[in-house]
Amino acid sequence: MDLIQLVFIFVLAAFLGYELIKKVPSQLHTPLMSGSNAISGITIVGALLAVKQSDTKVILILGILAVILATINVVGGYLVTDRMLAMFKKKETRK
Amino acid sequence: MSPALINTCYIIASILFVIGIKMLSSAQTARRGNMLSSVGMLLAIVVTLLYNGLDYKWIVVGLVVGAVIGALAANLVKMTSMPEMVALFNGFGGLASLLVGWAEYEKIRAEGFHEYFLANAAPPVFTTTVIALAVLIGGVTFTGSVQAWGKLSGKLGSKAVIIPAQRLVNGAVLLGIVVLSLLYIFAFQLEIPAGTELWIFLALVGLSLVLGVLGVLPIGGGDMPVVISLLNSFSGLAACAAGFVILNNVLIVAGCLVGCSGLILTIIMCKAMNRSLTNVLFSGFGSTTQTAGAEVEGEMKPASIEDAYYVLEAASSVVIIPGYGMAVAQAQHVVKELGELLENNGCDVKYAIHPVAGRMPGHMNVLLAEADVPYEQLVEMDNINPLMPTVDVAIVIGANDVVNPAAAQDESSPIYGMPIINAHLAKTVYALKRGQGAGFSGLINQLYFLEKTRMLYGDAKATVSALVSQFKEQ
């Protein structure tokens, strides 16, 4: 992809992120943090692409390690956020 | 699958992330938002697997190992340990981004500089710059987070640590990183041999890891909300840098969103403490017992559970102010029980939440949600303060600096100007505290010396349980 386009995307995403996150109420800040933390595990895409058949041993090892760590980040992050949000929601429905 | 189709799927994944975060703006939709966001992640992963030439055997191993560890950790962690869990996950994300950057560097080495950049859309200097950034940010995030985890879980002391000549050491490390980064980025132009370049790169990795340790070392437990937020932001920016390395749009969008989120939380936390980010990061606040501030007159007056019970029994409005001490004692469930008993007794019960109470943004809200405290009873600082003079009893549970009136009245106090919950304006104050020591900041809390304040010493959970059984006996 064109480099300038990617920089453009970056800038737009920054503004969008600012507008979105400003609206999250303080009571949900912990789930916001763990949820966004899970999203930062998107680096898993880069990790997967590093694990190629044609690669050298070093790249393979780096790639596999990155896949493991990013997966912990993604799976753990989403599950823990869900656990927290379930507690928040429980009360809403009971009322 | 064609690249265009794969990229379209990445765009859909990005949209799902954005909607997911948007739905976090209300507790009712938040859970579905999180699920949508995870669907986006799944889509991005599945589509990536369709690229040609991946080594699936190892990928499956990596995914399974990671998923098992992640799922176990997420299900076993106690709600009170949430801050350290989030810190640790942050660190893993950062390290993964570092490794992605490193792997790409290895790829350039393996393929040869000219061959690699013939096929690459970005100019060489750009790619080496973002690799250096991914390594630097990822490395700092990793060791910084691991140390934050250690401090939060008590495995490393939670105190701020000042090492000798700290500024000098930090400055030297920073300078080293700048020099190494420049050497690495312009290695080709400077005609540095490949062998030397590898060492430069490895040294850069090492120094980044060292910087993370040095950075979090002088930061004490009470400032952790700021640090976790900042590291959260870094983990996103590291992913973003990795995205620029492999020129992938979904990494850039998602990483940028997280970077924003962490940054905004950092700013909110700093404001709630009336301190600048530089002050939080570099001052070593709380590393020494500060003697600044006015002398306090009077004495702390202990009270018995019975005394407290009679006062609470007669009260018609009670505000409970929780702090980190409630999390440490795991007292949220008994606190809620006490709240209910008071309500049944015809008393109006509210919980006042300070933005930096606890060790991460929203920490108290999560604990009280776990204990099933109704929403309407949770009140933010700005909304509860006007009501405080009409409140009969304020119960401070393991909170300290956030209720210290010195912040409002004593200009010589180090925390002067920090917004506080005005517990001192209530008619009576009961403070639950483990011992007579000072708070995180090392400051004496003037609240404890007021005529209307009574201290209930001991473990918060035990104290509240005792109150609860008093209520039940009557």
XYZ file of C-alpha atoms in Angstrom:
569
model
C 0.000 0.000 0.000
C 1.094 3.517 -0.687
C 3.020 5.035 2.182
C 1.285 8.389 2.068
C -2.064 6.657 2.231
C -0.985 4.798 5.356
C 0.160 8.005 7.033
C -3.174 9.539 6.056
C -4.997 6.611 7.657
C -2.891 7.040 10.784
C -3.805 10.694 11.164
C -7.514 10.090 10.601
C -7.519 7.171 13.049
C -5.924 9.401 15.680
C -8.712 11.972 15.440
C -11.390 9.306 15.344
C -9.901 7.600 18.384
C -9.835 10.861 20.315
C -13.496 11.585 19.595
C -14.595 8.041 20.426
C -12.710 7.589 23.649
C -13.603 10.979 25.039
C -17.168 9.685 25.303
C -16.400 6.629 27.421
C -17.652 7.224 30.989
C -15.147 6.954 33.825
C -16.887 3.941 35.344
C -15.938 1.955 32.235
C -12.322 3.039 32.149
C -10.950 -0.294 33.311
C -12.815 -2.321 30.669
C -11.838 0.326 28.103
C -8.234 -0.185 29.034
C -8.296 -3.975 28.944
C -10.429 -3.967 25.799
C -8.165 -1.580 23.947
C -5.279 -3.608 25.258
C -6.736 -6.625 23.482
C -7.016 -4.563 20.310
C -3.323 -3.709 20.528
C -2.816 -7.449 20.125
C -3.570 -6.774 16.448
C 0.170 -7.002 16.091
C -0.634 -10.734 15.834
C -1.255 -10.090 12.124
C 2.344 -9.013 11.757
C 3.454 -11.973 13.855
C 1.569 -14.473 11.671
C 3.034 -13.004 8.514
C 6.499 -13.501 9.960
C 6.034 -17.270 10.266
C 6.734 -18.245 6.673
C 7.981 -21.585 5.382
C 10.804 -19.997 3.450
C 12.195 -18.148 6.418
C 15.408 -18.627 8.297
C 15.352 -20.293 11.710
C 15.835 -16.966 13.494
C 12.825 -15.388 11.811
C 10.756 -18.482 12.506
C 11.585 -18.419 16.227
C 10.958 -14.667 16.501
C 7.686 -15.116 14.639
C 6.427 -17.990 16.776
C 7.283 -16.146 19.981
C 5.466 -13.084 18.685
C 2.425 -15.210 17.782
C 2.299 -16.731 21.277
C 2.625 -13.372 23.044
C 0.151 -11.584 20.806
C -2.353 -14.431 21.195
C -2.107 -14.226 24.996
C -2.725 -10.510 24.642
C -5.720 -10.949 22.348
C -7.447 -13.936 23.974
C -6.693 -12.903 27.546
C -7.593 -9.271 26.906
C -10.981 -9.944 25.334
C -11.982 -12.617 27.845
C -11.051 -10.558 30.865
C -12.899 -7.551 29.466
C -15.947 -9.704 28.847
C -15.789 -10.978 32.415
C -15.762 -7.449 33.743
C -18.477 -6.163 31.454
C -20.700 -9.094 32.385
C -20.645 -7.811 35.958
C -21.552 -4.328 34.832
C -24.390 -5.579 32.685
C -25.854 -7.935 35.265
C -26.912 -4.978 37.349
C -28.459 -3.141 34.442
C -30.794 -5.960 33.549
C -31.814 -6.624 37.130
C -33.005 -3.090 37.655
C -7.180 -14.734 -1.785
C -6.329 -11.567 -3.624
C -4.602 -8.720 -1.763
C -7.551 -6.442 -2.496
C -9.960 -8.844 -0.834
C -7.661 -9.310 2.151
C -7.375 -5.550 2.548
C -11.138 -5.197 2.356
C -11.441 -7.656 5.231
C -8.889 -5.622 7.184
C -11.030 -2.544 6.642
C -14.073 -4.408 7.946
C -12.045 -5.491 10.986
C -11.046 -1.857 11.588
C -14.670 -0.782 11.391
C -15.612 -3.436 13.935
C -12.912 -2.123 16.300
C -14.247 1.404 15.952
C -17.859 0.349 16.559
C -16.720 -1.801 19.460
C -15.074 1.158 21.162
C -18.047 3.364 20.400
C -20.346 0.890 22.156
C -18.157 1.146 25.243
C -19.702 4.537 25.895
C -22.596 2.874 27.712
C -22.620 -0.040 30.136
C -25.609 -1.541 28.375
C -23.928 -1.924 25.013
C -20.362 -2.315 26.227
C -20.345 -6.101 26.361
C -21.690 -6.460 22.846
C -19.150 -3.866 21.723
C -16.336 -5.936 23.146
C -17.666 -8.999 21.321
C -17.871 -7.104 18.028
C -14.328 -5.967 18.525
C -13.216 -9.561 19.105
C -15.049 -10.651 15.944
C -13.050 -8.002 14.106
C -9.865 -9.463 15.556
C -10.880 -12.983 14.546
C -11.613 -11.801 11.014
C -8.219 -10.110 10.769
C -6.487 -13.270 11.993
C -8.405 -15.657 9.713
C -7.838 -13.510 6.646
C -4.136 -13.223 7.430
C -3.914 -17.010 7.536
C -5.024 -17.072 3.894
C -1.769 -15.476 2.763
C 0.380 -17.875 0.774
C 3.428 -19.573 2.137
C 2.714 -19.456 5.861
C 4.090 -22.237 8.032
C 0.811 -23.466 9.523
C 2.310 -26.137 11.727
C 4.131 -23.579 13.848
C 1.360 -21.038 13.642
C -1.096 -23.519 15.129
C 1.354 -24.303 17.925
C 1.760 -20.590 18.652
C -1.960 -19.854 18.556
C -2.876 -22.795 20.785
C -0.196 -22.096 23.376
C -1.087 -18.392 23.465
C -4.824 -19.009 23.599
C -4.556 -21.503 26.458
C -2.347 -19.219 28.529
C -4.531 -16.193 27.777
C -7.793 -17.970 28.576
C -6.469 -19.449 31.809
C -5.093 -16.121 32.965
C -8.304 -14.279 32.112
C -10.509 -16.754 33.961
C -8.354 -17.250 37.021
C -7.482 -13.658 37.793
C -9.237 -12.069 40.755
C -11.007 -8.783 40.130
C -8.785 -7.163 42.736
C -5.728 -8.207 40.714
C -7.019 -6.653 37.511
C -4.439 -3.838 37.376
C -1.466 -6.198 37.332
C -3.165 -8.447 34.792
C -3.761 -5.548 32.425
C -0.185 -4.398 32.955
C 1.141 -7.828 32.054
C -1.010 -8.155 28.913
C 0.202 -4.711 27.853
C 3.743 -5.937 28.183
C 3.102 -9.018 26.056
C 1.606 -6.880 23.305
C 4.640 -4.603 23.403
C 7.078 -7.515 23.233
C 5.150 -9.054 20.335
C 5.493 -5.788 18.392
C 9.202 -5.678 19.172
C 9.566 -9.211 17.820
C 7.618 -8.342 14.675
C 10.000 -5.460 14.024
C 12.988 -7.674 14.726
C 11.709 -10.441 12.431
C 11.369 -7.929 9.612
C 14.926 -6.770 10.165
C 16.070 -10.380 9.971
C 14.129 -10.689 6.745
C 15.970 -7.718 5.287
C 19.252 -9.344 6.318
C 18.273 -12.683 4.854
C 17.039 -11.313 1.541
C 19.667 -8.672 1.141
C 19.136 -4.931 1.352
C 18.699 -4.280 -2.388
C 16.448 -7.237 -3.092
C 14.217 -6.440 -0.129
C 13.695 -2.819 -1.005
C 13.140 -3.507 -4.706
C 9.952 -5.294 -3.692
C 9.011 -2.906 -0.880
C 6.805 0.137 -1.388
C 8.375 2.222 1.366
C 11.750 3.988 1.137
C 14.542 2.161 3.043
C 15.094 4.947 5.571
C 11.399 4.930 6.436
C 11.357 1.184 7.020
C 14.499 1.177 9.161
C 13.091 4.116 11.140
C 9.824 2.362 11.933
C 11.658 -0.863 12.778
C 13.749 1.102 15.275
C 10.554 2.674 16.659
C 8.745 -0.669 16.970
C 11.729 -2.096 18.840
C 12.126 0.946 21.073
C 8.452 1.410 21.997
C 7.812 -2.318 22.205
C 10.850 -2.874 24.412
C 10.011 -0.026 26.794
C 6.405 -1.252 26.976
C 7.507 -4.789 27.800
C 9.952 -4.209 30.630
C 8.009 -1.200 31.903
C 4.854 -3.293 32.099
C 6.569 -6.243 33.722
C 7.912 -3.930 36.356
C 4.520 -2.299 36.836
C 3.106 -5.806 37.235
C 5.743 -6.592 39.850
C 5.011 -3.406 41.761
C 1.245 -3.867 41.616
C 1.283 -7.503 42.663
C 3.738 -6.739 45.449
C 6.389 -9.050 44.002
C 8.682 -6.073 43.721
C 8.293 -3.380 46.347
C 5.614 -0.888 45.330
C 7.659 2.061 46.498
C 9.254 4.514 44.157
C 12.931 3.729 43.868
C 15.508 6.394 43.193
C 18.859 5.031 42.096
C 21.982 7.150 42.508
C 22.625 9.623 39.705
C 19.333 8.613 38.165
C 19.071 11.536 35.789
C 22.601 10.868 34.581
C 21.979 7.163 34.002
C 18.666 7.801 32.244
C 20.260 10.507 30.129
C 23.089 8.189 29.129
C 20.667 5.399 28.196
C 18.527 7.806 26.181
C 21.557 9.203 24.402
C 22.702 5.660 23.653
C 19.312 4.831 22.181
C 19.307 7.937 19.986
C 22.815 7.259 18.685
C 22.181 3.555 18.075
C 18.869 4.288 16.372
C 20.496 6.786 14.019
C 23.338 4.380 13.264
C 20.840 1.615 12.573
C 18.512 3.769 10.474
C 21.303 5.079 8.269
C 23.409 1.911 8.374
C 23.224 1.524 4.606
C 24.140 5.129 3.820
C 26.968 5.021 6.380
C 28.186 1.782 4.812
C 28.246 -0.013 8.135
C 29.067 -3.713 7.605
C 26.188 -6.147 8.147
C 27.883 -7.795 11.128
C 28.329 -4.496 12.957
C 24.788 -3.507 12.069
C 23.454 -6.621 13.783
C 25.279 -5.696 16.978
C 23.963 -2.150 16.786
C 20.474 -3.534 16.421
C 20.832 -5.958 19.321
C 22.261 -3.194 21.505
C 19.247 -1.073 20.605
C 16.926 -3.899 21.705
C 18.869 -4.220 24.954
C 18.870 -0.511 25.757
C 15.144 -0.247 25.016
C 14.513 -2.983 27.559
C 16.741 -1.190 30.079
C 14.906 2.096 29.498
C 11.588 0.440 30.394
C 13.003 -0.717 33.720
C 14.596 2.636 34.522
C 11.459 4.486 33.515
C 9.091 2.713 35.892
C 11.592 2.325 38.755
C 11.057 5.809 40.234
C 7.269 5.586 40.098
C 5.377 4.588 43.220
C 2.216 2.519 43.624
C -0.212 5.431 43.873
C 0.915 6.809 40.530
C 0.259 3.485 38.806
C -3.004 4.627 37.169
C -0.943 7.055 35.104
C 1.764 4.534 34.278
C -0.615 1.771 33.220
C -2.500 4.209 31.006
C 0.710 5.391 29.426
C 1.997 1.858 28.839
C -1.396 1.022 27.360
C -0.884 3.866 24.933
C 2.637 2.636 24.143
C 1.473 -0.902 23.411
C -0.852 0.574 20.794
C 1.840 2.786 19.328
C 4.212 -0.186 19.151
C 1.599 -2.110 17.147
C 1.200 0.978 14.988
C 4.952 1.132 14.332
C 4.916 -2.575 13.495
C 2.084 -1.766 11.081
C 4.274 0.764 9.295
C 7.080 -1.798 9.169
C 4.989 -4.346 7.297
C 2.812 -1.663 5.642
C -0.428 -3.042 6.986
C -3.477 -0.797 7.398
C -5.298 -2.716 10.124
C -2.280 -2.596 12.447
C -2.020 1.136 11.921
C -5.690 1.874 12.584
C -6.045 -0.446 15.580
C -2.703 0.572 17.055
C -3.551 4.220 16.658
C -6.929 3.811 18.374
C -5.261 2.143 21.352
C -2.532 4.766 21.400
C -5.221 7.457 21.623
C -7.190 5.652 24.266
C -4.183 5.235 26.518
C -3.110 8.824 26.004
C -6.521 10.235 26.899
C -6.670 8.098 30.043
C -3.171 9.270 30.952
C -4.240 12.893 30.667
C -7.412 12.291 32.710
C -5.395 10.598 35.453
C -2.819 13.381 35.566
C -5.540 15.998 35.811
C -7.169 14.081 38.656
C -3.922 14.381 40.573
C -3.238 17.942 39.468
C 0.221 16.919 38.328
C 1.945 17.041 34.988
C 3.007 13.873 33.222
C 6.673 14.841 33.632
C 6.156 15.247 37.343
C 4.585 11.788 37.621
C 7.278 10.142 35.537
C 10.406 11.762 36.868
C 9.867 13.186 40.340
C 10.048 9.939 42.311
C 6.980 11.098 44.233
C 6.576 9.199 47.473
C 10.093 7.775 47.474
C 10.864 9.596 50.677
C 8.665 10.557 53.555
C 7.990 14.185 52.944
C 7.936 16.550 55.824
C 6.600 19.480 53.848
C 3.219 20.901 54.703
C 1.818 22.487 57.801
C 2.174 20.859 61.176
C -0.942 19.041 62.222
C -2.486 19.692 65.561
C -4.603 17.313 67.542
C -4.483 13.568 67.625
C -6.007 10.619 65.881
C -8.908 9.311 67.914
C -9.605 5.611 67.673
C -13.163 4.364 68.012
C -14.680 0.966 68.703
C -16.931 -0.964 66.377
C -19.837 -0.407 68.796
C -19.399 3.376 68.691
C -19.354 3.292 64.912
C -22.401 1.078 64.852
C -24.478 3.442 66.984
C -23.528 6.433 64.874
C -24.269 4.598 61.625
C -27.501 3.241 62.982
C -28.708 6.779 63.645
C -27.400 8.254 60.394
C -29.790 9.168 57.610
C -27.153 9.639 54.928
C -23.842 7.859 54.516
C -21.159 8.268 51.884
C -18.654 5.450 51.459
C -15.314 6.495 49.992
C -13.325 3.468 48.846
C -9.655 3.436 47.982
C -6.863 1.026 47.232
C -7.067 -0.333 50.787
C -10.476 -1.810 49.985
C -8.972 -3.664 47.030
C -6.059 -4.957 49.085
C -8.378 -6.218 51.818
C -10.811 -7.595 49.174
C -13.517 -5.910 51.210
C -15.874 -4.966 48.357
C -18.446 -7.684 49.117
C -18.795 -6.905 52.824
C -18.835 -3.209 52.036
C -21.781 -3.802 49.761
C -23.475 -5.848 52.487
C -23.004 -2.984 54.931
C -24.421 -0.601 52.344
C -27.519 -2.744 51.963
C -28.071 -3.041 55.701
C -27.811 0.733 56.016
C -30.322 1.176 53.206
C -32.740 -1.197 54.881
C -32.287 0.894 57.981
C -33.728 3.864 56.101
C -30.387 5.469 55.379
C -29.352 6.999 52.058
C -26.125 5.316 50.915
C -23.778 6.604 48.220
C -20.332 5.590 47.078
C -17.993 8.415 46.145
C -15.448 7.462 43.506
C -12.300 9.501 43.022
C -10.811 9.160 39.508
C -7.444 7.946 40.814
C -8.721 5.813 43.679
C -7.052 2.434 43.349
C -4.292 1.460 41.003
C -5.840 1.898 37.570
C -8.516 4.048 35.937
C -11.955 2.837 36.986
C -10.522 0.326 39.477
C -13.127 1.010 42.189
C -15.991 0.800 39.707
C -14.956 -2.688 38.685
C -14.702 -3.906 42.259
C -18.055 -2.443 43.257
C -19.615 -3.839 40.096
C -18.270 -7.249 41.063
C -19.911 -6.867 44.463
C -23.164 -5.924 42.693
C -23.489 -2.399 44.031
C -26.285 -0.613 42.128
C -25.181 2.056 39.674
C -27.292 4.836 41.094
C -25.270 4.658 44.278
C -21.945 5.289 42.553
C -21.270 9.011 42.370
C -18.314 10.753 40.809
C -16.235 13.236 42.743
C -17.629 16.397 41.151
C -21.192 15.337 41.815
C -20.757 14.226 45.408
C -18.742 17.189 46.688
C -21.623 19.707 46.744
C -23.613 17.217 48.822
C -20.908 16.471 51.376
C -21.876 19.142 53.964
C -25.310 17.526 54.286
C -23.925 14.029 54.791
C -24.154 12.543 58.276
C -21.321 10.031 58.052
C -18.483 9.624 55.586
C -16.806 6.216 55.764
C -13.317 6.257 54.268
C -12.238 2.717 53.405
C -8.569 2.459 52.598
C -8.431 5.790 50.789
C -5.942 8.388 51.901
C -4.537 11.123 49.695
C -7.792 11.494 47.767
C -9.527 12.694 50.946
C -6.682 14.739 52.412
C -8.006 18.265 53.018
C -4.455 19.580 52.790
C -4.857 19.334 49.033
C -7.521 22.015 49.228
C -6.315 24.154 52.110
C -2.585 23.915 52.656
C -0.597 25.670 49.965
C 2.678 24.269 51.238
C 1.489 20.691 50.806
C 3.017 18.707 47.920
C -0.437 17.608 46.855
C -1.911 21.116 47.047
C -4.350 21.642 44.181
C -5.230 17.997 43.701
C -9.014 17.650 43.537
C -10.271 15.633 46.501
C -13.509 14.205 47.801
C -14.512 16.570 50.591
C -14.906 13.952 53.293
C -13.883 16.567 55.867
C -17.114 18.472 55.242
C -19.311 15.590 56.374
C -20.721 15.806 59.898
C -18.845 12.739 61.082
C -16.013 10.805 59.483
C -15.010 7.223 60.097
C -11.689 6.260 58.575
C -10.804 2.586 58.182
C -7.084 2.183 58.169
C -4.658 -0.628 58.670
C -2.234 1.269 60.869
C -1.198 4.749 61.866
C 1.305 5.233 59.040
C 1.171 7.876 56.346
C -0.364 7.343 52.912
C 1.321 6.584 49.620
C 2.575 10.113 49.204
C 4.156 9.939 52.636
C 1.927 12.785 53.748
C 0.104 13.050 57.012
C -3.596 13.155 56.344
C -5.129 16.105 58.162
C -8.528 14.496 57.881
C -7.588 11.967 60.542
C -6.852 14.687 63.068
C -10.140 16.529 62.793
C -12.403 16.727 65.810
C -15.174 14.896 63.951
C -13.003 12.045 62.711
C -12.775 8.633 64.365
C -10.321 5.963 63.326
C -11.196 2.296 62.966
C -7.884 0.479 62.874
C -7.447 -2.980 61.430
C -8.040 -4.907 58.232
C -10.840 -3.218 56.289
C -12.630 -6.478 55.595
C -12.571 -7.542 59.250
C -13.751 -4.128 60.406
C -16.629 -3.939 57.964
C -17.608 -7.550 58.699
C -17.737 -6.683 62.400
C -20.025 -3.739 61.635
C -22.209 -5.958 59.494
C -22.626 -8.528 62.265
C -23.460 -5.732 64.710
C -26.274 -4.681 62.415
C -27.516 -8.226 62.057
C -27.533 -8.864 65.799
C -29.760 -5.937 66.583
